[in-house]
XYZ file of N, CA, C and O in Angstrom:
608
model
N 29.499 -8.912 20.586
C 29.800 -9.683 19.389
C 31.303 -9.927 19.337
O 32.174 -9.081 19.134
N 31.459 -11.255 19.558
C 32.817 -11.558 19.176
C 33.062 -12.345 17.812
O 32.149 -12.909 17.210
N 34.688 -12.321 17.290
C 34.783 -12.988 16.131
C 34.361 -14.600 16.714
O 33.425 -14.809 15.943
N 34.444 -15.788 17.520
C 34.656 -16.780 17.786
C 32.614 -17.045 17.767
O 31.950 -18.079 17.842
N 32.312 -15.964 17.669
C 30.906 -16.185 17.864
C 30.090 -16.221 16.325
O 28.954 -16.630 16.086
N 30.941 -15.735 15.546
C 30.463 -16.039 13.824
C 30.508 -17.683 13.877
O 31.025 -18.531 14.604
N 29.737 -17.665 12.784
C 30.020 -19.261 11.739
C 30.875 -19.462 10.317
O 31.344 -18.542 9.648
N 30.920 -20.195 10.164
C 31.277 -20.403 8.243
C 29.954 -20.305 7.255
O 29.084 -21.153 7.057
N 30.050 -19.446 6.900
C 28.959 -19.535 5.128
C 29.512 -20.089 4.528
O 30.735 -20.223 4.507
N 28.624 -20.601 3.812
C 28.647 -21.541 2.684
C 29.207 -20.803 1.443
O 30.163 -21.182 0.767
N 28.643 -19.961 1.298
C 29.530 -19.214 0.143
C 31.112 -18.562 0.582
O 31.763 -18.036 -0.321
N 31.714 -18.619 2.038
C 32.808 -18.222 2.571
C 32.359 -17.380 3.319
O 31.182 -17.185 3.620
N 33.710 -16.591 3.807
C 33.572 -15.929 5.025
C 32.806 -16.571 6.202
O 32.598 -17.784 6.232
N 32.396 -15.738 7.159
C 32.068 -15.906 8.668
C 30.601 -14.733 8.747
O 30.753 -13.571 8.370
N 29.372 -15.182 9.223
C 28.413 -14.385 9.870
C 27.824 -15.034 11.125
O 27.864 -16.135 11.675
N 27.265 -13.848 11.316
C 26.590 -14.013 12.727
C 24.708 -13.227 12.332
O 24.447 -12.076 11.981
N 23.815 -14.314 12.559
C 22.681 -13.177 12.053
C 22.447 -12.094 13.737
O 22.979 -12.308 14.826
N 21.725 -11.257 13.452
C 22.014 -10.499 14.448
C 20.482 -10.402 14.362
O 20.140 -10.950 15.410
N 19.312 -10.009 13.698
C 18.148 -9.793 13.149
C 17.075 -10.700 12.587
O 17.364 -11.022 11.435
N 16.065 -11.161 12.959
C 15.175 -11.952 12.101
C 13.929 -11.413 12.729
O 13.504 -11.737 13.838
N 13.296 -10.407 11.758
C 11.756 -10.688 12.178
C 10.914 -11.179 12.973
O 11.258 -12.359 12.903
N 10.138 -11.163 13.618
C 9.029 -12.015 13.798
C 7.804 -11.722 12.720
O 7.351 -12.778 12.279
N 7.309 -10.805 12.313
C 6.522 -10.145 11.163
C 6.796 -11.132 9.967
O 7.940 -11.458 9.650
N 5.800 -11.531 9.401
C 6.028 -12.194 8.473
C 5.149 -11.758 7.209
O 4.008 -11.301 7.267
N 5.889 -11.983 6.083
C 4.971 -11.319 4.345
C 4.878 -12.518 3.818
O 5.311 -13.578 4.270
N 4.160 -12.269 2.611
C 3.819 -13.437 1.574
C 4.769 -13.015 0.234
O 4.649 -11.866 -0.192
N 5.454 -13.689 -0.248
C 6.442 -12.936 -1.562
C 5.502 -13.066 -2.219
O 4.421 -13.570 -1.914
N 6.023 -12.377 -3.707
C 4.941 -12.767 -5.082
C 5.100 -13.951 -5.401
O 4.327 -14.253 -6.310
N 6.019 -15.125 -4.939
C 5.573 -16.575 -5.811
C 5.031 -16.832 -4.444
O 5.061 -18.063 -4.446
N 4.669 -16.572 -3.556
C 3.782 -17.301 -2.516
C 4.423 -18.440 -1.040
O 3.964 -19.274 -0.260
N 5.896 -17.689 -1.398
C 6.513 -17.568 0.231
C 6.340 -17.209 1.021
O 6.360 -15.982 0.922
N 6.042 -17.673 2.393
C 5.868 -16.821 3.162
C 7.864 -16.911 3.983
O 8.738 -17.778 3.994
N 7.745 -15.515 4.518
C 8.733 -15.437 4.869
C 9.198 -14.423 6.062
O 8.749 -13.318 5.758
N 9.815 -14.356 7.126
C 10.346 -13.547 7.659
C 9.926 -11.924 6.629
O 9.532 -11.875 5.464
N 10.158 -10.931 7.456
C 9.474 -9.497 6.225
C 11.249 -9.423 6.488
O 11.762 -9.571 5.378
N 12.187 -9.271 7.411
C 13.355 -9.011 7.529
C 14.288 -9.833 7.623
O 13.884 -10.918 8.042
N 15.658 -9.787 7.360
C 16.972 -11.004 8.118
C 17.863 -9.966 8.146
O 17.601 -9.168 7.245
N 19.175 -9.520 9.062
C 20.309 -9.117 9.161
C 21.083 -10.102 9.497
O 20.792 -11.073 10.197
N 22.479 -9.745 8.789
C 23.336 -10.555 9.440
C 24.807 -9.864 9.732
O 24.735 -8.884 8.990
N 25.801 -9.810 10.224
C 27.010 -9.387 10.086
C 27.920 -10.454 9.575
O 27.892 -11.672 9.751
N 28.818 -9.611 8.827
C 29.367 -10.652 7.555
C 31.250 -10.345 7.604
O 31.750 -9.220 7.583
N 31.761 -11.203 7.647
C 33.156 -10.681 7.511
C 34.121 -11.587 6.712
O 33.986 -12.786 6.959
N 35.080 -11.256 5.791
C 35.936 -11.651 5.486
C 37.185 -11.078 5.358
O 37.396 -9.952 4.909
N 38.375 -12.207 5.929
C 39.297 -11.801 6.518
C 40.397 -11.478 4.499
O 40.187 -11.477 3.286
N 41.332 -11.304 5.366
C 42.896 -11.025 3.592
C 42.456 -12.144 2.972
O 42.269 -13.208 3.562
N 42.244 -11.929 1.578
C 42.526 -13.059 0.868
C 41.133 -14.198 0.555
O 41.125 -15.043 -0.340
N 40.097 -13.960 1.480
C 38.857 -14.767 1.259
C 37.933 -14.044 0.495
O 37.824 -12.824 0.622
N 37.184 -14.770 -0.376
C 35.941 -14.051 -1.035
C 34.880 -14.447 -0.674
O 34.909 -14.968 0.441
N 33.644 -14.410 -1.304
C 32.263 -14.567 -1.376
C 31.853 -14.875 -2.466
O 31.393 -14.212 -3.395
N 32.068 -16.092 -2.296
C 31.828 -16.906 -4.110
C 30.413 -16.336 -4.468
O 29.674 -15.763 -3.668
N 30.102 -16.622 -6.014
C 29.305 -16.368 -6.770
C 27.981 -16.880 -5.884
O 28.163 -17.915 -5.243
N 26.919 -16.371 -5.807
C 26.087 -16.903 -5.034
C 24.550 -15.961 -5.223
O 24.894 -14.780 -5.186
N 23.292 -16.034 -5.374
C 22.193 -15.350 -5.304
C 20.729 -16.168 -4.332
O 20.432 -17.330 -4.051
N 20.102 -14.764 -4.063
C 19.234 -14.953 -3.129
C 17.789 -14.449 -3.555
O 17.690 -13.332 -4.063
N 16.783 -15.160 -3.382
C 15.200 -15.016 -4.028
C 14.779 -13.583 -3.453
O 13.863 -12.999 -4.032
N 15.248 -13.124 -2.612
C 14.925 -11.310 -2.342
C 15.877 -10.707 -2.351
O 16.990 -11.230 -2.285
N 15.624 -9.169 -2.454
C 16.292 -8.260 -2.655
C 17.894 -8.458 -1.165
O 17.871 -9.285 -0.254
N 18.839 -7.605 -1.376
C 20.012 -7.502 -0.026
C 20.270 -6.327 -0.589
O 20.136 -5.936 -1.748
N 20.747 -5.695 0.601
C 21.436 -4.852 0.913
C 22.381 -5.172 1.821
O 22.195 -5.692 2.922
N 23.852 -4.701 1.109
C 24.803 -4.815 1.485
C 25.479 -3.147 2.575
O 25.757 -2.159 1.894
N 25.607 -3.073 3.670
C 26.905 -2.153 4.387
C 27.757 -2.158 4.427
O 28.171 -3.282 4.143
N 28.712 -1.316 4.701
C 30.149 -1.095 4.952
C 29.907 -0.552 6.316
O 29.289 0.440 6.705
N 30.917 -1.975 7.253
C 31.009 -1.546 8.630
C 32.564 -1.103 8.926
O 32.884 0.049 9.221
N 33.149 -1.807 8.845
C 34.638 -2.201 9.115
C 35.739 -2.626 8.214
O 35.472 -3.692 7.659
N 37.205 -1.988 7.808
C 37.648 -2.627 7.517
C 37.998 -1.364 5.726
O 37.041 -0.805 5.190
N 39.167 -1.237 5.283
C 39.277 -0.465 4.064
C 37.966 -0.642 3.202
O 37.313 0.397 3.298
N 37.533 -1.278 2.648
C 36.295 -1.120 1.938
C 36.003 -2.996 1.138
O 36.641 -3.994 1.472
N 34.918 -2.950 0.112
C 34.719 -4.111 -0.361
C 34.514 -4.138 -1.557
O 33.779 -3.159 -1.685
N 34.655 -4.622 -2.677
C 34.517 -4.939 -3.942
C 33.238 -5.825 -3.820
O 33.348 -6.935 -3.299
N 32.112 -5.416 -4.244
C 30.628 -6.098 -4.531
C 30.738 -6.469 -6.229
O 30.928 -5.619 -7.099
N 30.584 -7.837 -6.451
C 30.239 -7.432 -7.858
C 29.134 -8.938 -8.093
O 29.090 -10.142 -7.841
N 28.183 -7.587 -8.900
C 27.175 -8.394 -9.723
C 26.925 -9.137 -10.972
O 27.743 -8.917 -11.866
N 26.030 -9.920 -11.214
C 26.571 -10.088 -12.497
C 24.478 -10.804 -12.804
O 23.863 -11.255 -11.837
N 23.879 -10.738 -14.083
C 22.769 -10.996 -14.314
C 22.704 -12.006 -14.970
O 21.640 -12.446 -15.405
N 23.691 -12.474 -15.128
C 23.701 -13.751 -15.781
C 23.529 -13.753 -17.559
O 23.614 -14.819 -18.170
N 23.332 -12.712 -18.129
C 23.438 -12.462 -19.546
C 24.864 -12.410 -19.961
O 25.771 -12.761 -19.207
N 25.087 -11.889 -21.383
C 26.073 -12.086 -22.443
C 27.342 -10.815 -21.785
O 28.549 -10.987 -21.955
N 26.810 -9.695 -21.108
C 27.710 -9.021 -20.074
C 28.414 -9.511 -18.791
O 28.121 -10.180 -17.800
N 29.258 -8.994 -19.179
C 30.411 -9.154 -17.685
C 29.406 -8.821 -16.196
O 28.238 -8.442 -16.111
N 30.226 -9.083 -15.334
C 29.976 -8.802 -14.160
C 30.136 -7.120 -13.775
O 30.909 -6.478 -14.486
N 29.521 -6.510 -12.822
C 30.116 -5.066 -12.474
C 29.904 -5.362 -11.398
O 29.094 -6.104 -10.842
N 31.249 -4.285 -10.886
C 31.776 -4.250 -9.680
C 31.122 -2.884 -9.043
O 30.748 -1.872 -9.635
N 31.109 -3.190 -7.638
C 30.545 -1.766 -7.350
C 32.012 -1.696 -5.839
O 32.404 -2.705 -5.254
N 32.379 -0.673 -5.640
C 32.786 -0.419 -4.370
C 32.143 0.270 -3.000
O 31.281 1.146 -3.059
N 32.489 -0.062 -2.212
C 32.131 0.022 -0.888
C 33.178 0.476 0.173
O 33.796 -0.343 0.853
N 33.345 1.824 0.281
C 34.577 2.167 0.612
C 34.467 3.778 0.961
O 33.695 4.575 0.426
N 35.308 4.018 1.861
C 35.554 5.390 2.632
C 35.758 6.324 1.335
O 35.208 7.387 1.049
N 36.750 5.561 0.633
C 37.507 6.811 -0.881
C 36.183 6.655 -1.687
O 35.639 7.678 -2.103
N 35.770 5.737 -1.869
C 34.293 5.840 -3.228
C 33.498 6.633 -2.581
O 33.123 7.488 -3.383
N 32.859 6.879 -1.154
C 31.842 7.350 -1.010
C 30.589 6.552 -0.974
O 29.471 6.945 -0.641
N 30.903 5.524 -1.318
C 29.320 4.930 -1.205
C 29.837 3.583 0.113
O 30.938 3.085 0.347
N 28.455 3.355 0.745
C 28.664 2.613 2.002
C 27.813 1.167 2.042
O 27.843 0.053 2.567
N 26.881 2.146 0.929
C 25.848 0.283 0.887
C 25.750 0.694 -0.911
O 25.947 1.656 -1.652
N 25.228 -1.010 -0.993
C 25.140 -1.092 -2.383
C 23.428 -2.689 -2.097
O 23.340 -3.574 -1.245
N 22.421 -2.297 -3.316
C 21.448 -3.003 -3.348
C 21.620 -3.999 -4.521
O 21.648 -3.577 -5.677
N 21.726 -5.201 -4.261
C 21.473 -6.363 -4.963
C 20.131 -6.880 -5.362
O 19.793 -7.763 -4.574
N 19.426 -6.708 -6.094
C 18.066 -7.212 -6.315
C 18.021 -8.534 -6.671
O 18.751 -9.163 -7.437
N 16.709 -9.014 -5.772
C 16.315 -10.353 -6.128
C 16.690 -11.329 -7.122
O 15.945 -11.175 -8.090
N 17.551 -12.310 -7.324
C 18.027 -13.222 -8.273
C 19.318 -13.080 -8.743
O 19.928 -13.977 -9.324
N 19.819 -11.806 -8.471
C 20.899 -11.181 -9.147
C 22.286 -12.157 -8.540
O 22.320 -11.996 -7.320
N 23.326 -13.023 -8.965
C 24.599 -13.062 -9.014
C 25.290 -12.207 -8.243
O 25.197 -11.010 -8.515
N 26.219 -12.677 -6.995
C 26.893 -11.704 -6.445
C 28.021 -12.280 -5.896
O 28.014 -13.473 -5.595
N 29.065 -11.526 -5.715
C 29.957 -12.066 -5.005
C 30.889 -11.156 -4.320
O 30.391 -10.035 -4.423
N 32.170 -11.076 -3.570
C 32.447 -10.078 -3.021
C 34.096 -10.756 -2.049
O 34.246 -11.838 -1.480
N 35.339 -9.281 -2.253
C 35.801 -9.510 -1.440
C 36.416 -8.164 -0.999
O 36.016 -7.104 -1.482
N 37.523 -8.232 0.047
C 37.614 -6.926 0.981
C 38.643 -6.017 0.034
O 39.321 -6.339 -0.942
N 38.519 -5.078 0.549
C 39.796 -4.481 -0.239
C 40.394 -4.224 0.749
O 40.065 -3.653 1.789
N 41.761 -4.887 0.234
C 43.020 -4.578 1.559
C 42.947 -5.810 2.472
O 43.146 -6.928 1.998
N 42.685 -5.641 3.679
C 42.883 -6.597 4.679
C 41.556 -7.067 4.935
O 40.884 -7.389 3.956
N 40.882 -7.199 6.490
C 39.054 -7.524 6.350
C 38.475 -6.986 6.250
O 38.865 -5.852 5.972
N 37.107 -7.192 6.352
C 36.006 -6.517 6.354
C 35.227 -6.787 7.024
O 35.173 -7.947 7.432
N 34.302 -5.845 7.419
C 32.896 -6.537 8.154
C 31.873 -5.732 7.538
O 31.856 -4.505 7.635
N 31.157 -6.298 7.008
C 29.408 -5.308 6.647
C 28.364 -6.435 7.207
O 28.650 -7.530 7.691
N 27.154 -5.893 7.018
C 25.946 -6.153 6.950
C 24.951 -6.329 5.859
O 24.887 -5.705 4.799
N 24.347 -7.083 6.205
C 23.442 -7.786 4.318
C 21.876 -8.018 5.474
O 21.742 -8.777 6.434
N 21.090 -7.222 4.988
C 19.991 -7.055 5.343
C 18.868 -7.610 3.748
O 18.959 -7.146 2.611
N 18.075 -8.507 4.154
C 17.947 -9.294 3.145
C 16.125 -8.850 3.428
O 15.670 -8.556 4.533
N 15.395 -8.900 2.253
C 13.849 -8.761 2.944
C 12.384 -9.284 1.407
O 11.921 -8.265 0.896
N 12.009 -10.130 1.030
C 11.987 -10.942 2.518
C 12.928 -11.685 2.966
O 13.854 -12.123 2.283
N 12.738 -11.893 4.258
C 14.146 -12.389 4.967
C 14.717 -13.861 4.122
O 13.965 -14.615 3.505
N 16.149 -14.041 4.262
C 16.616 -14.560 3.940
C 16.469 -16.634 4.430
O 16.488 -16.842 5.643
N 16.383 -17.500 3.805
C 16.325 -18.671 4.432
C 17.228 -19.339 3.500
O 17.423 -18.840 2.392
N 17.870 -20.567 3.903
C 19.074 -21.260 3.106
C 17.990 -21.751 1.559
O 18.468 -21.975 0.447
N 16.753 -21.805 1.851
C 16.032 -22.725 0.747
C 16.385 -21.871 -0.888
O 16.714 -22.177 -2.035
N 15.960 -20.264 0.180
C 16.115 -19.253 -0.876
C 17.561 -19.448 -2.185
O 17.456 -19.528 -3.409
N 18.775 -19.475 -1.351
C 20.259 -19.571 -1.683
C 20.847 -20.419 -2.547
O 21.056 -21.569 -2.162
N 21.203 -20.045 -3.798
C 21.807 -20.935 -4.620
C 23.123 -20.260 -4.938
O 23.472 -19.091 -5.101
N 23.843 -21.684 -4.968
C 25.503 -21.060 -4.478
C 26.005 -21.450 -6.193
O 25.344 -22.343 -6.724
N 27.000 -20.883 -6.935
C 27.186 -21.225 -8.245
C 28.117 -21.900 -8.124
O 29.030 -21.641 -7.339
N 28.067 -23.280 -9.157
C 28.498 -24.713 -8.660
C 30.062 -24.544 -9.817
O 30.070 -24.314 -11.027
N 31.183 -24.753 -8.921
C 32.190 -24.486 -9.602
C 32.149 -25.981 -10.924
O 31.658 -27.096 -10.750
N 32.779 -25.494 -12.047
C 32.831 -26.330 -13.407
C 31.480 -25.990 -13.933
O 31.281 -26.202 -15.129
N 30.517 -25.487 -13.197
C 29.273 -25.223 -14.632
C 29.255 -24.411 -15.716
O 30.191 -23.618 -15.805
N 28.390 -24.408 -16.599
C 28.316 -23.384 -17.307
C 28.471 -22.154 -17.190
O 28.912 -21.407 -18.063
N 27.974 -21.731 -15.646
C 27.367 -20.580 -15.918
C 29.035 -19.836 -14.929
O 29.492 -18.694 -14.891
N 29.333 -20.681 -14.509
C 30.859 -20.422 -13.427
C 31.773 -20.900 -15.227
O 32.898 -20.425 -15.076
N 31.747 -21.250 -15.986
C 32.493 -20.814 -17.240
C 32.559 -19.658 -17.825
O 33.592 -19.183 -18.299
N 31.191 -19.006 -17.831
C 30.989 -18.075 -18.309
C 31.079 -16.874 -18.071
O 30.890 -15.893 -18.790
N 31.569 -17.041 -16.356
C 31.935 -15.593 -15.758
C 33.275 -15.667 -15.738
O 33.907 -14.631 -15.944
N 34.070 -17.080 -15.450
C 35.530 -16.947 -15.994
C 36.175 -16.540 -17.487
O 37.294 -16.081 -17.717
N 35.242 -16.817 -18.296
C 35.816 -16.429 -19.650
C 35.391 -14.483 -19.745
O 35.976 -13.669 -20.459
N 34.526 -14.273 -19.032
C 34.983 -12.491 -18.990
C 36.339 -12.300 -18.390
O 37.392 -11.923 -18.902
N 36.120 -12.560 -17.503
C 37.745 -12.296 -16.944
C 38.504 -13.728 -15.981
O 38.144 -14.046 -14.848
N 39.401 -14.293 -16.642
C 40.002 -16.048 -15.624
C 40.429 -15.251 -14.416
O 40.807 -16.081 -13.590
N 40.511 -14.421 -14.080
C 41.081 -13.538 -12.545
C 39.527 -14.509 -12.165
O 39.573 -15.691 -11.823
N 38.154 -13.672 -12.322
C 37.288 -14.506 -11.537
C 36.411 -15.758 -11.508
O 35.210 -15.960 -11.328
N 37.457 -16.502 -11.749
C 37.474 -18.103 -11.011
C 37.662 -17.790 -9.306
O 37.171 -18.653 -8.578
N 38.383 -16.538 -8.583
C 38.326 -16.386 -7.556
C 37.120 -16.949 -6.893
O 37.255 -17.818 -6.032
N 35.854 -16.469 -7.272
C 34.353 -16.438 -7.252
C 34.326 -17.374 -7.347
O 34.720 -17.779 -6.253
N 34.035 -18.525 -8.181
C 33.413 -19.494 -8.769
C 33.869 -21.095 -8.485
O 33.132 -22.058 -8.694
N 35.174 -21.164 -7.991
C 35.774 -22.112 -6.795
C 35.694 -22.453 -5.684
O 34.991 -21.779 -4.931
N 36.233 -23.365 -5.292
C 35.936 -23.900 -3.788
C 37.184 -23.287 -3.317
O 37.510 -23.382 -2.134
């Protein structure tokens, strides 16, 4: 695995999937889908992982790199929470459930983790939060720091 061998996401950063099933499930609205997806995920100083959610559950790793700021958000009248991902926190993965708002950037310099998605992940699934909407207003007015998220 080299860096030149990632792509661009759409929500930022660079992956490479590494994992896809052949096994396939039926979701509860009647997807069928990959049962698995991995991918390796990196972002370098200074890039995030805009606001973005996925129709199944992820799990996020900590591979490489000082650690990562994960933060969720449910889309209600509450702020977003942050979770860390980091050697000093102690925790290495963090679970995003199905539908949930997420976004993410490194702490310190890059990062590299893994987002193991199940059922597996497909672009149809992916809705990216459209900077100027409502709902990208509404996570800037908790805190205008994250417009980070919610921009191009």
């Amino acid at each position: 695995m080299m860096p030149e061998d990632f792509i661009d996401h759409p929500e930022g950063g660079r992956f490479l999937q590494v994992f896809k099933s052949r096994a396939t499930v039926v979701a509860p609205d009647g997807r069928s889908r990959s049962a698995l997806t991995h991918i390796y995920f990196a972002l370098g100083e200074g890039e995030v992982s805009r606001f973005h959610k996925v129709r199944s559950d992820e799990v996020w790793n900590l591979y490489r790199g000082s650690g990562l700021y994960l933060y969720t958000w449910d889309g209600s009248d509450a702020p977003p929470q942050r979770h860390e991902l980091s050697d000093a926190s102690g925790a290495y993965c963090h679970v995003v459930p199905a539908g949930m708002w997420q976004a993410a950037e490194p702490i310190g310099d890059s990062v590299m983790v893994g987002c193991s998605v199940g059922p597996g992940f497909e672009y149809e699934d992916f809705e990216l939060m459209e900077p100027g909407s409502e709902l990208a207003e509404q996570v800037e007015s908790f805190d205008p720091a994250m417009s980070r998220f919610t921009t191009v």
